[in-house]
CSV table of C-alpha atoms in Angstrom, one decimal:
chain,number,residue,atom,x,y,z
A,1,MET,CA,27.5,17.7,-38.3
A,2,ARG,CA,29.3,14.3,-38.6
A,3,ALA,CA,27.1,11.2,-38.5
A,4,TYR,CA,28.4,7.9,-37.0
A,5,HIS,CA,27.1,4.5,-38.2
A,6,MET,CA,27.7,1.3,-36.4
A,7,ARG,CA,29.5,-1.4,-38.5
A,8,TYR,CA,27.2,-4.1,-39.9
A,9,ASP,CA,29.3,-6.8,-38.4
A,10,VAL,CA,29.0,-5.3,-34.9
A,11,LEU,CA,25.2,-5.0,-35.3
A,12,ILE,CA,24.9,-8.6,-36.5
A,13,SER,CA,27.1,-9.9,-33.7
A,14,MET,CA,25.1,-7.9,-31.1
A,15,GLY,CA,21.9,-9.4,-32.5
A,16,ALA,CA,23.2,-12.9,-32.2
A,17,ALA,CA,24.4,-12.2,-28.6
A,18,PHE,CA,21.0,-10.7,-27.8
A,19,LEU,CA,19.2,-13.8,-29.1
A,20,ALA,CA,21.5,-16.0,-27.0
A,21,SER,CA,20.9,-13.9,-24.0
A,22,TRP,CA,17.1,-14.1,-24.5
A,23,GLY,CA,17.3,-17.9,-24.9
A,24,VAL,CA,19.3,-18.2,-21.7
A,25,GLY,CA,16.8,-16.1,-19.9
A,26,LYS,CA,13.9,-18.3,-21.0
A,27,GLY,CA,15.9,-21.3,-19.8
A,28,VAL,CA,16.5,-19.7,-16.4
A,29,ASP,CA,12.7,-18.9,-16.2
A,30,VAL,CA,11.9,-22.5,-16.6
A,31,VAL,CA,14.2,-23.5,-13.8
A,32,THR,CA,13.2,-20.7,-11.4
A,33,ALA,CA,9.5,-21.5,-11.9
A,34,MET,CA,10.2,-25.0,-10.6
A,35,THR,CA,12.2,-23.7,-7.6
A,36,TYR,CA,9.9,-20.8,-6.7
A,37,SER,CA,7.7,-22.7,-4.3
A,38,SER,CA,10.7,-23.7,-2.1
A,39,TYR,CA,11.9,-20.1,-2.2
A,40,VAL,CA,8.5,-18.9,-1.0
A,41,GLN,CA,8.6,-21.5,1.8
A,42,GLU,CA,12.0,-20.3,2.9
A,43,HIS,CA,10.8,-16.7,3.0
A,44,THR,CA,7.5,-17.4,4.8
A,45,VAL,CA,7.6,-16.6,8.5
A,46,ALA,CA,5.6,-18.6,11.1
A,47,GLU,CA,2.7,-16.9,12.9
A,48,ASN,CA,3.8,-14.8,15.9
A,49,GLN,CA,7.4,-14.6,14.7
A,50,VAL,CA,9.0,-11.4,13.6
A,51,GLY,CA,7.6,-10.7,10.1
A,52,GLY,CA,4.8,-13.2,10.5
A,53,ILE,CA,1.1,-12.9,11.1
A,54,ALA,CA,0.3,-11.4,14.5
A,55,GLY,CA,-2.0,-13.5,16.6
A,56,ASP,CA,-4.3,-12.2,19.4
A,57,GLU,CA,-1.7,-12.8,22.0
A,58,ILE,CA,0.8,-10.4,20.4
A,59,PHE,CA,0.8,-7.0,22.2
A,60,ARG,CA,-0.8,-4.1,20.2
A,61,ALA,CA,1.6,-1.1,20.5
A,62,GLU,CA,0.0,2.3,20.4
A,63,SER,CA,3.0,4.6,21.2
A,64,ILE,CA,6.7,4.7,20.9
A,65,ASP,CA,7.0,3.9,24.6
A,66,ASP,CA,5.0,0.7,23.9
A,67,LEU,CA,7.4,-0.2,21.1
A,68,LEU,CA,10.5,0.3,23.3
A,69,SER,CA,9.0,-1.6,26.3
A,70,HIS,CA,8.2,-4.8,24.4
A,71,ASP,CA,10.5,-7.3,22.6
A,72,THR,CA,7.8,-8.0,20.0
A,73,PHE,CA,4.5,-6.3,19.2
A,74,THR,CA,2.2,-5.4,16.3
A,75,ILE,CA,0.6,-2.1,15.2
A,76,VAL,CA,-3.0,-1.7,14.2
A,77,SER,CA,-3.4,0.8,11.3
A,78,GLU,CA,-6.5,2.3,9.8
A,79,GLY,CA,-7.2,0.8,6.3
A,80,ILE,CA,-4.1,1.1,4.2
A,81,SER,CA,-2.8,4.4,5.7
A,82,TYR,CA,0.4,2.5,6.6
A,83,ARG,CA,1.1,2.4,2.8
A,84,ASN,CA,-0.1,5.9,1.9
A,85,ASP,CA,1.9,8.2,4.3
A,86,GLY,CA,5.2,8.0,2.5
A,87,GLY,CA,8.2,5.7,2.4
A,88,GLY,CA,11.7,5.4,1.2
A,89,TYR,CA,14.6,3.0,0.4
A,90,TYR,CA,17.1,2.3,3.1
A,91,ASN,CA,19.8,-0.3,2.4
A,92,ASN,CA,17.8,-1.4,-0.6
A,93,GLN,CA,14.7,-2.1,1.4
A,94,TYR,CA,11.5,-0.1,1.3
A,95,MET,CA,10.3,1.3,4.6
A,96,GLN,CA,7.0,2.9,5.3
A,97,ASN,CA,6.2,6.0,7.4
A,98,VAL,CA,3.7,4.5,9.9
A,99,GLU,CA,1.5,6.4,12.3
A,100,LEU,CA,0.8,4.9,15.8
A,101,ALA,CA,-2.4,5.4,17.7
A,102,SER,CA,-0.7,8.1,19.7
A,103,GLY,CA,-0.1,10.1,16.6
A,104,GLU,CA,3.7,9.4,16.7
A,105,ARG,CA,5.4,8.3,13.5
A,106,VAL,CA,8.2,5.7,13.0
A,107,ALA,CA,9.8,4.0,10.0
A,108,ALA,CA,8.7,0.4,9.5
A,109,LEU,CA,9.9,-2.4,7.2
A,110,ILE,CA,6.7,-4.4,6.6
A,111,ASP,CA,6.1,-7.8,5.0
A,112,ILE,CA,2.8,-7.0,3.2
A,113,SER,CA,1.9,-10.7,2.8
A,114,SER,CA,1.6,-10.9,6.6
A,115,VAL,CA,-0.8,-8.0,7.0
A,116,GLN,CA,-4.3,-8.9,8.2
A,117,ASN,CA,-7.2,-6.8,7.0
A,118,THR,CA,-10.3,-6.8,9.3
A,119,GLY,CA,-12.6,-5.0,6.9
A,120,ALA,CA,-14.5,-6.2,3.8
A,121,ASP,CA,-11.5,-5.0,1.7
A,122,ILE,CA,-8.1,-3.5,2.2
A,123,PHE,CA,-9.5,0.0,2.2
A,124,SER,CA,-12.0,-0.5,5.1
A,125,GLY,CA,-11.6,-1.6,8.7
A,126,ASP,CA,-8.2,-2.0,10.3
A,127,ALA,CA,-4.9,-3.5,9.2
A,128,ILE,CA,-3.1,-5.6,11.7
A,129,LEU,CA,0.5,-5.3,10.8
A,130,PRO,CA,3.0,-8.2,11.1
A,131,VAL,CA,4.9,-9.0,14.3
A,132,GLY,CA,7.6,-6.4,14.7
A,133,GLN,CA,10.7,-5.6,16.8
A,134,VAL,CA,12.8,-2.5,17.3
A,135,VAL,CA,16.1,-2.3,15.5
A,136,TYR,CA,18.4,0.5,16.6
A,137,GLU,CA,20.1,2.3,13.7
A,138,ASP,CA,20.8,5.9,12.8
A,139,LEU,CA,18.5,6.5,9.9
A,140,THR,CA,19.8,10.0,9.3
A,141,GLN,CA,23.0,8.5,7.8
A,142,SER,CA,21.0,8.3,4.6
A,143,GLU,CA,20.0,11.8,3.6
A,144,ASN,CA,18.0,10.5,0.5
A,145,PHE,CA,16.0,8.1,2.6
A,146,MET,CA,15.1,10.8,5.1
A,147,THR,CA,14.0,13.1,2.3
A,148,GLN,CA,11.9,10.3,0.8
A,149,ILE,CA,10.2,9.0,3.9
A,150,GLN,CA,9.5,12.5,5.4
A,151,SER,CA,8.1,13.9,2.2
A,152,GLY,CA,4.7,14.1,3.8
A,153,TYR,CA,5.1,13.5,7.5
A,154,LYS,CA,8.1,13.9,9.9
A,155,LEU,CA,9.3,10.9,11.8
A,156,ASP,CA,9.3,11.2,15.6
A,157,ARG,CA,12.3,8.9,16.1
A,158,THR,CA,15.2,8.4,13.6
A,159,ASP,CA,17.4,6.3,15.9
A,160,PHE,CA,15.6,3.1,15.2
A,161,TYR,CA,13.1,1.4,12.8
A,162,VAL,CA,10.5,-1.3,13.3
A,163,ASP,CA,11.4,-4.6,11.6
A,164,MET,CA,8.2,-6.3,10.5
A,165,MET,CA,9.9,-8.4,7.8
A,166,GLY,CA,12.2,-10.7,9.7
A,167,HIS,CA,13.6,-13.3,7.2
A,168,GLY,CA,10.3,-13.1,5.2
A,169,GLY,CA,9.3,-11.0,2.3
A,170,ALA,CA,9.2,-13.4,-0.7
A,171,ALA,CA,9.3,-11.6,-4.0
A,172,SER,CA,6.7,-12.2,-6.7
A,173,LEU,CA,7.5,-14.9,-9.3
A,174,GLU,CA,8.2,-12.3,-11.9
A,175,SER,CA,10.6,-10.4,-9.7
A,176,TYR,CA,12.3,-13.6,-8.5
A,177,GLN,CA,12.9,-14.7,-12.1
A,178,GLU,CA,14.1,-11.3,-13.2
A,179,TYR,CA,16.6,-11.2,-10.3
A,180,LYS,CA,17.9,-14.7,-11.0
A,181,LYS,CA,18.3,-14.4,-14.8
A,182,ILE,CA,20.0,-11.0,-15.2
A,183,PRO,CA,23.5,-12.2,-14.4
A,184,TYR,CA,23.2,-15.3,-16.7
A,185,GLN,CA,21.8,-13.1,-19.5
A,186,ALA,CA,24.7,-10.6,-19.1
A,187,ALA,CA,27.2,-13.4,-19.1
A,188,ALA,CA,25.7,-15.0,-22.2
A,189,PHE,CA,25.8,-11.6,-24.1
A,190,ILE,CA,29.4,-11.0,-23.1
A,191,ILE,CA,30.6,-14.4,-24.1
A,192,VAL,CA,28.6,-14.8,-27.4
A,193,PHE,CA,29.3,-11.4,-28.9
A,194,PRO,CA,33.1,-11.8,-29.3
A,195,LEU,CA,32.8,-15.5,-30.1
A,196,PHE,CA,30.2,-15.0,-32.9
A,197,HIS,CA,32.2,-12.1,-34.3
A,198,ALA,CA,35.5,-14.1,-34.2
A,199,LEU,CA,33.8,-17.0,-36.0
A,200,GLY,CA,32.4,-14.6,-38.7
A,201,SER,CA,35.9,-13.1,-39.1
A,202,ARG,CA,37.5,-16.5,-39.4
A,203,LEU,CA,35.0,-17.4,-42.1
A,204,GLY,CA,35.7,-14.2,-44.0
A,205,VAL,CA,32.2,-12.8,-43.5
A,206,PHE,CA,33.3,-10.0,-41.1
A,207,PRO,CA,36.3,-7.9,-41.0
A,208,TYR,CA,38.6,-8.5,-38.0
A,209,PHE,CA,38.6,-6.3,-35.0
A,210,PHE,CA,42.3,-7.2,-34.6
A,211,GLU,CA,43.9,-8.8,-37.6
A,212,PRO,CA,45.8,-12.0,-36.7
A,213,ARG,CA,49.6,-11.8,-37.0
A,214,GLU,CA,49.7,-14.6,-39.6
A,215,LYS,CA,47.5,-12.6,-42.0
A,216,LYS,CA,49.6,-9.5,-41.5
A,217,LYS,CA,52.7,-11.5,-42.3
A,218,LYS,CA,51.1,-12.9,-45.5
A,219,LYS,CA,50.2,-9.4,-46.6
A,220,SER,CA,53.7,-8.1,-46.0
A,221,GLU,CA,55.1,-11.0,-48.0
A,222,TRP,CA,52.9,-10.2,-51.0
A,223,ASP,CA,53.9,-6.6,-50.7
């Protein structure tokens, strides 16, 4: 069996590129930590708006008919059952399989930060979900999503979902930073790797990937 070993110059250049990428990531972390509060503000929805905290004046929907007959509403769920009955990713957003008081089930996109818990903790009492609205869409167009969200319970309607996110849903600081720095780190790695190797080759420390034409010419003259 033939064993393949990576060239030392490639390993060293990759190490240098990795260190540069790590440094860039740390720099981006500092900047994003300073901008995070404004990001959270932009993604925090006002009370009684879609995705925001539902006040007493918001209609409490108990059936699919209730959902369809009101422009906005909220749903009251027992404890954290709205998070325990299955879910799945649809268009890169995670939806929950939510049971209504009628026993009917619908898919709901929920901003967890706008959920109100009436019990001593999240496991007791009721959870008043954020203000929601119906969004008509054929959920069956994503077979993977349907398999995920119906792994435990079947949805009663798949021609719409309940949007309880609106323009809210701020990510955690860690997730926000990770999302922001990945493209910068990738760019740093891609740029530094060839530049570092080219410098090493020019200094005679590394062999060339592609030998310059002038060097080839000199060799041929000596030959």
